[in-house]
GROMACS .gro file of N, CA and C in nm:
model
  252
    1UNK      N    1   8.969   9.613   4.803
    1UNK     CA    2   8.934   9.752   4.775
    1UNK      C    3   8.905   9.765   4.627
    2UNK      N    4   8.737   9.812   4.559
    2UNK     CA    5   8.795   9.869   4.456
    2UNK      C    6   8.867   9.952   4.407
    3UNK      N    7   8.873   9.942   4.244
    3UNK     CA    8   8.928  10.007   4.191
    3UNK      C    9   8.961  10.212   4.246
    4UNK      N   10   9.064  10.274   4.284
    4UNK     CA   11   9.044  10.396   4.275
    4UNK      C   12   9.152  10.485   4.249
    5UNK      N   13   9.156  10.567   4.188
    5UNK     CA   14   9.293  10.664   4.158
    5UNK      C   15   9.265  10.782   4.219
    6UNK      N   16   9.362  10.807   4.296
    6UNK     CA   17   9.384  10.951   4.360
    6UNK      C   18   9.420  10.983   4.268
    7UNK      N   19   9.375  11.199   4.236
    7UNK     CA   20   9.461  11.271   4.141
    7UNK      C   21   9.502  11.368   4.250
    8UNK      N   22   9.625  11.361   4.201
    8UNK     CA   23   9.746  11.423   4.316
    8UNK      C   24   9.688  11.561   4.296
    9UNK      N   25   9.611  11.628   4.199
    9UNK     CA   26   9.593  11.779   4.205
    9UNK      C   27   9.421  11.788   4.251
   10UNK      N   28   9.390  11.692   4.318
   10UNK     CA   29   9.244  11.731   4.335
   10UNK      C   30   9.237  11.699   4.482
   11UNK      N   31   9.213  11.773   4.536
   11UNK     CA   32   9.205  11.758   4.705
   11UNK      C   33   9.060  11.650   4.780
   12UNK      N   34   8.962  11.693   4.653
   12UNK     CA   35   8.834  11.579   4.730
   12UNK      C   36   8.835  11.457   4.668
   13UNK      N   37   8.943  11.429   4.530
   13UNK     CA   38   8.996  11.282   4.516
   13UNK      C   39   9.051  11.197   4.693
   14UNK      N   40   9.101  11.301   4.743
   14UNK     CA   41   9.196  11.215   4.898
   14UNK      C   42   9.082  11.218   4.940
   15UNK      N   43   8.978  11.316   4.950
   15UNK     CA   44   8.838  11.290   5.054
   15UNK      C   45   8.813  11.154   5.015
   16UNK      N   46   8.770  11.116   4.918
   16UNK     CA   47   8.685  11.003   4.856
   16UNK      C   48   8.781  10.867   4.865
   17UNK      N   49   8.868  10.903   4.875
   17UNK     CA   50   8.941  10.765   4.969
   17UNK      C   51   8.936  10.780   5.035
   18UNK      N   52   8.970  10.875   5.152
   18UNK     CA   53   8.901  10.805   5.243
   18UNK      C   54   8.781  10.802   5.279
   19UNK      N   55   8.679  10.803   5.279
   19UNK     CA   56   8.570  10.795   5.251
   19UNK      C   57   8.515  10.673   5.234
   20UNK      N   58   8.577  10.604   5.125
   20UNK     CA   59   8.627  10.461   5.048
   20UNK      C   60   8.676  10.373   5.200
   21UNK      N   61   8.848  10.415   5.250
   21UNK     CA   62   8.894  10.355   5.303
   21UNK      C   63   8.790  10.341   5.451
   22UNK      N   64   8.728  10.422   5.461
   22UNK     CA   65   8.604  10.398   5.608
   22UNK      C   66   8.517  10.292   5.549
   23UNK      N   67   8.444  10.327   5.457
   23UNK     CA   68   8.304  10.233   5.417
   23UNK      C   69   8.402  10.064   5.405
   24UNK      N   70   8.494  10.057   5.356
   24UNK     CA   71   8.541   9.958   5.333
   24UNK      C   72   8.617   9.866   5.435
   25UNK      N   73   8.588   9.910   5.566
   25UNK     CA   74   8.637   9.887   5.702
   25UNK      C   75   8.762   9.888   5.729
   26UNK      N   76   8.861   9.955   5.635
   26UNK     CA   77   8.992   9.979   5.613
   26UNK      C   78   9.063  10.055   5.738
   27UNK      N   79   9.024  10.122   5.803
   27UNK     CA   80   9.045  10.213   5.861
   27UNK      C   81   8.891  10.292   5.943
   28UNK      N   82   8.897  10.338   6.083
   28UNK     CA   83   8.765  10.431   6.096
   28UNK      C   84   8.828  10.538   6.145
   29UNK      N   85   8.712  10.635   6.138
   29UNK     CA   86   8.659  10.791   6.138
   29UNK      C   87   8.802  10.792   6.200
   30UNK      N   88   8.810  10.773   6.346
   30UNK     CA   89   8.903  10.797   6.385
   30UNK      C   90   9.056  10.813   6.372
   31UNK      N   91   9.075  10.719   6.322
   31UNK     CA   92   9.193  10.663   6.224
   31UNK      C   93   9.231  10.771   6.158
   32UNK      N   94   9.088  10.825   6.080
   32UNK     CA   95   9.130  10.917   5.985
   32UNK      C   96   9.145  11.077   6.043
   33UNK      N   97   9.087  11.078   6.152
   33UNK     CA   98   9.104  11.229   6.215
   33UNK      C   99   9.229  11.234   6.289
   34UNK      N  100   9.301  11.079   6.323
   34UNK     CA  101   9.438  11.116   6.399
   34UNK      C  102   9.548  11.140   6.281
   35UNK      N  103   9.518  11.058   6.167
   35UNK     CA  104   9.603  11.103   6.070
   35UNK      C  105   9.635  11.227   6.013
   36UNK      N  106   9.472  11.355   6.015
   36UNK     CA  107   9.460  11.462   6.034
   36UNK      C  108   9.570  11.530   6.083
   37UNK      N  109   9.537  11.498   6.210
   37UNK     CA  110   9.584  11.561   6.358
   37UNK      C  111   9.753  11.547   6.341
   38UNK      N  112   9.809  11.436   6.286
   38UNK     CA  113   9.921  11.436   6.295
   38UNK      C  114  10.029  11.518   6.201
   39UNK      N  115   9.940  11.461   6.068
   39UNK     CA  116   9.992  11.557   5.961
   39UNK      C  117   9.976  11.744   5.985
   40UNK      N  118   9.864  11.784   6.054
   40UNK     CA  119   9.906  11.913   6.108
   40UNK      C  120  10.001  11.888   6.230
   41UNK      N  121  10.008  11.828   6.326
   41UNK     CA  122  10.132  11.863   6.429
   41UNK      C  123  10.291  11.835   6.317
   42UNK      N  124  10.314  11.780   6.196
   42UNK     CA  125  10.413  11.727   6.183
   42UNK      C  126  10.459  11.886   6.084
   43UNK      N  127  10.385  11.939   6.008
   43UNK     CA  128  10.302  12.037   5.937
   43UNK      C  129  10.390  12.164   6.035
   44UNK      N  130  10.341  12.196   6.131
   44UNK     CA  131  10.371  12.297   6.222
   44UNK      C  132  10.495  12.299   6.291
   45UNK      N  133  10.560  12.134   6.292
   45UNK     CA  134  10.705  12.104   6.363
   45UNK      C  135  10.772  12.152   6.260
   46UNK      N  136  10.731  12.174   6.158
   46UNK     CA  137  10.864  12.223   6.025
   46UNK      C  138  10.835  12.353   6.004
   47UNK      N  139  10.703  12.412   6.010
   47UNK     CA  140  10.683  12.572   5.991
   47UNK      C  141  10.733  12.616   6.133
   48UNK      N  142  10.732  12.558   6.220
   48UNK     CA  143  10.717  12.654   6.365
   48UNK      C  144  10.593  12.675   6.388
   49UNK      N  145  10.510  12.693   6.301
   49UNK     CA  146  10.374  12.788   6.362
   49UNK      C  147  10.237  12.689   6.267
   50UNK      N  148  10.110  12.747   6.294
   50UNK     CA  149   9.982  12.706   6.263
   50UNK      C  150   9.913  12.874   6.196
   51UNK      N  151   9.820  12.863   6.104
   51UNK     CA  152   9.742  12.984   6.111
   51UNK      C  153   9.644  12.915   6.195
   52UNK      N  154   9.561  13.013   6.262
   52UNK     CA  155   9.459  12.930   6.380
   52UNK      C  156   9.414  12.861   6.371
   53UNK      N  157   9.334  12.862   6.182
   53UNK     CA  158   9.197  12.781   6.184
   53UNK      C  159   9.257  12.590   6.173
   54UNK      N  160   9.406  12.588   6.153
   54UNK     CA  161   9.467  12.439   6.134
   54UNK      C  162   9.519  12.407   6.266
   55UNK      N  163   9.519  12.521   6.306
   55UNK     CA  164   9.566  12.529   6.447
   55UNK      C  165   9.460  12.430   6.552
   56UNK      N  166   9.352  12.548   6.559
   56UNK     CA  167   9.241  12.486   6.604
   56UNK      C  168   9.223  12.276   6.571
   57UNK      N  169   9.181  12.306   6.451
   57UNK     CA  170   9.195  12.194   6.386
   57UNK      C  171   9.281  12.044   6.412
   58UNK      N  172   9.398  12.140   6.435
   58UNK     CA  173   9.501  12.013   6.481
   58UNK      C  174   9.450  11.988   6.598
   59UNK      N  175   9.421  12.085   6.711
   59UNK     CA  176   9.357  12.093   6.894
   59UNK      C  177   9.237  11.979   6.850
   60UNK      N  178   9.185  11.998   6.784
   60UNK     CA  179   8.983  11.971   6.794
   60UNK      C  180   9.034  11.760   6.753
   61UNK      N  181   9.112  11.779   6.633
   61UNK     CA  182   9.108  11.667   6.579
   61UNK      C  183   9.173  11.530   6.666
   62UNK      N  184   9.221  11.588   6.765
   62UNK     CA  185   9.381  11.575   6.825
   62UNK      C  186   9.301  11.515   7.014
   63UNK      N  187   9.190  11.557   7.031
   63UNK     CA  188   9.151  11.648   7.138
   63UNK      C  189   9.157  11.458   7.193
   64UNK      N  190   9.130  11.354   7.133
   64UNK     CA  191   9.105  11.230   7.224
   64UNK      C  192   9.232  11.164   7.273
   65UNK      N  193   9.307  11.239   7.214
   65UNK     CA  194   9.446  11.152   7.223
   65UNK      C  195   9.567  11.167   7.312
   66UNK      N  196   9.576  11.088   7.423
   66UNK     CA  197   9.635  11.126   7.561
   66UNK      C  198   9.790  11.199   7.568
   67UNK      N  199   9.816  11.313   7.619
   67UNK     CA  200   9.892  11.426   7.612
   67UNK      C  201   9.927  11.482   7.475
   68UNK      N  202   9.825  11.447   7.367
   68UNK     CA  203   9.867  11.550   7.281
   68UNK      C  204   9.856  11.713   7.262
   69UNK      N  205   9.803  11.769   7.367
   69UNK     CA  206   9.813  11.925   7.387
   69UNK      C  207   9.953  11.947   7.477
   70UNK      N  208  10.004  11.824   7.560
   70UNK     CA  209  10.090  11.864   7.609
   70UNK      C  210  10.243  11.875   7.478
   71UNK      N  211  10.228  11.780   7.404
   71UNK     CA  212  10.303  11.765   7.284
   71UNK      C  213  10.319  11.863   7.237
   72UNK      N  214  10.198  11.923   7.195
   72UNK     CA  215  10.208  12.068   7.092
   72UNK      C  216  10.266  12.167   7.150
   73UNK      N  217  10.272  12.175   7.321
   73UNK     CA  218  10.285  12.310   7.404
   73UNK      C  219  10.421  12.265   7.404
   74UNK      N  220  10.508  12.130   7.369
   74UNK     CA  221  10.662  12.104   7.398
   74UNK      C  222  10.735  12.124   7.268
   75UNK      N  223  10.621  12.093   7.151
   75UNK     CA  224  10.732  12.142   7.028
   75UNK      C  225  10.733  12.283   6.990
   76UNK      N  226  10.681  12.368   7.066
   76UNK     CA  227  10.650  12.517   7.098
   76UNK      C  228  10.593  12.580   6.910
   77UNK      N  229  10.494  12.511   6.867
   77UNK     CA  230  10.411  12.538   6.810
   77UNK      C  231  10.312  12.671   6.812
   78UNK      N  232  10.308  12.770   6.745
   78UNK     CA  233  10.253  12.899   6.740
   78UNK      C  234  10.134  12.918   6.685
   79UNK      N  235  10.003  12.967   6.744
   79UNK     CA  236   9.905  12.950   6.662
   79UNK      C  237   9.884  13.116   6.627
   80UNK      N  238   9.916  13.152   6.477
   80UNK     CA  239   9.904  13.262   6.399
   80UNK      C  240   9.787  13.302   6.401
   81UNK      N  241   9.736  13.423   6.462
   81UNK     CA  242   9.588  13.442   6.411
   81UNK      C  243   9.567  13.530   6.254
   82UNK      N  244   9.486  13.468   6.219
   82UNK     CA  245   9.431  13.486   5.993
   82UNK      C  246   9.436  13.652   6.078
   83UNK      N  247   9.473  13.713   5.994
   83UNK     CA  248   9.425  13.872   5.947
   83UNK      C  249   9.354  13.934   5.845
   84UNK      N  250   9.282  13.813   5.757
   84UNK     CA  251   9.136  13.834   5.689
   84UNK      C  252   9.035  13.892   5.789
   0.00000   0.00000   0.00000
């Protein structure tokens, strides 16, 4: 891998690894959308709840992976709807 530094305060520094970690056959797309997916289900097991749009997000990202809607409906996960 080259050279790369994440800056812990810049959010599209983590894009660009991974980004990095795909082109570089490190990991694929997928890889990186279950890691997504998990970090929001793990995300929501400590809040209790989702606002929708991570909500969604966690559903959409989540959607290939065998009983993970049943998962979310067992750690009784709440999807908040935004009031913007």
């Amino acid at each position: 891998m080259t050279n790369f530094r994440v800056d812990r305060g810049s959010a599209s520094s983590y894009g660009m690894l991974g980004f990095q970690l795909v082109n570089e056959g490190w990991c694929t797309d997928a890889d990186m959308e279950n890691g997504i997916s998990e970090y929001l289900f793990h995300l929501g097991l400590r809040k209790g709840y989702l606002p929708d749009t991570l909500y969604d997000l966690m559903l959409d990202t989540g959607r290939h992976r065998k009983d993970f809607r049943r998962a979310i409906r067992a750690a009784n996960i709440t999807r908040v709807e935004n009031e913007s």
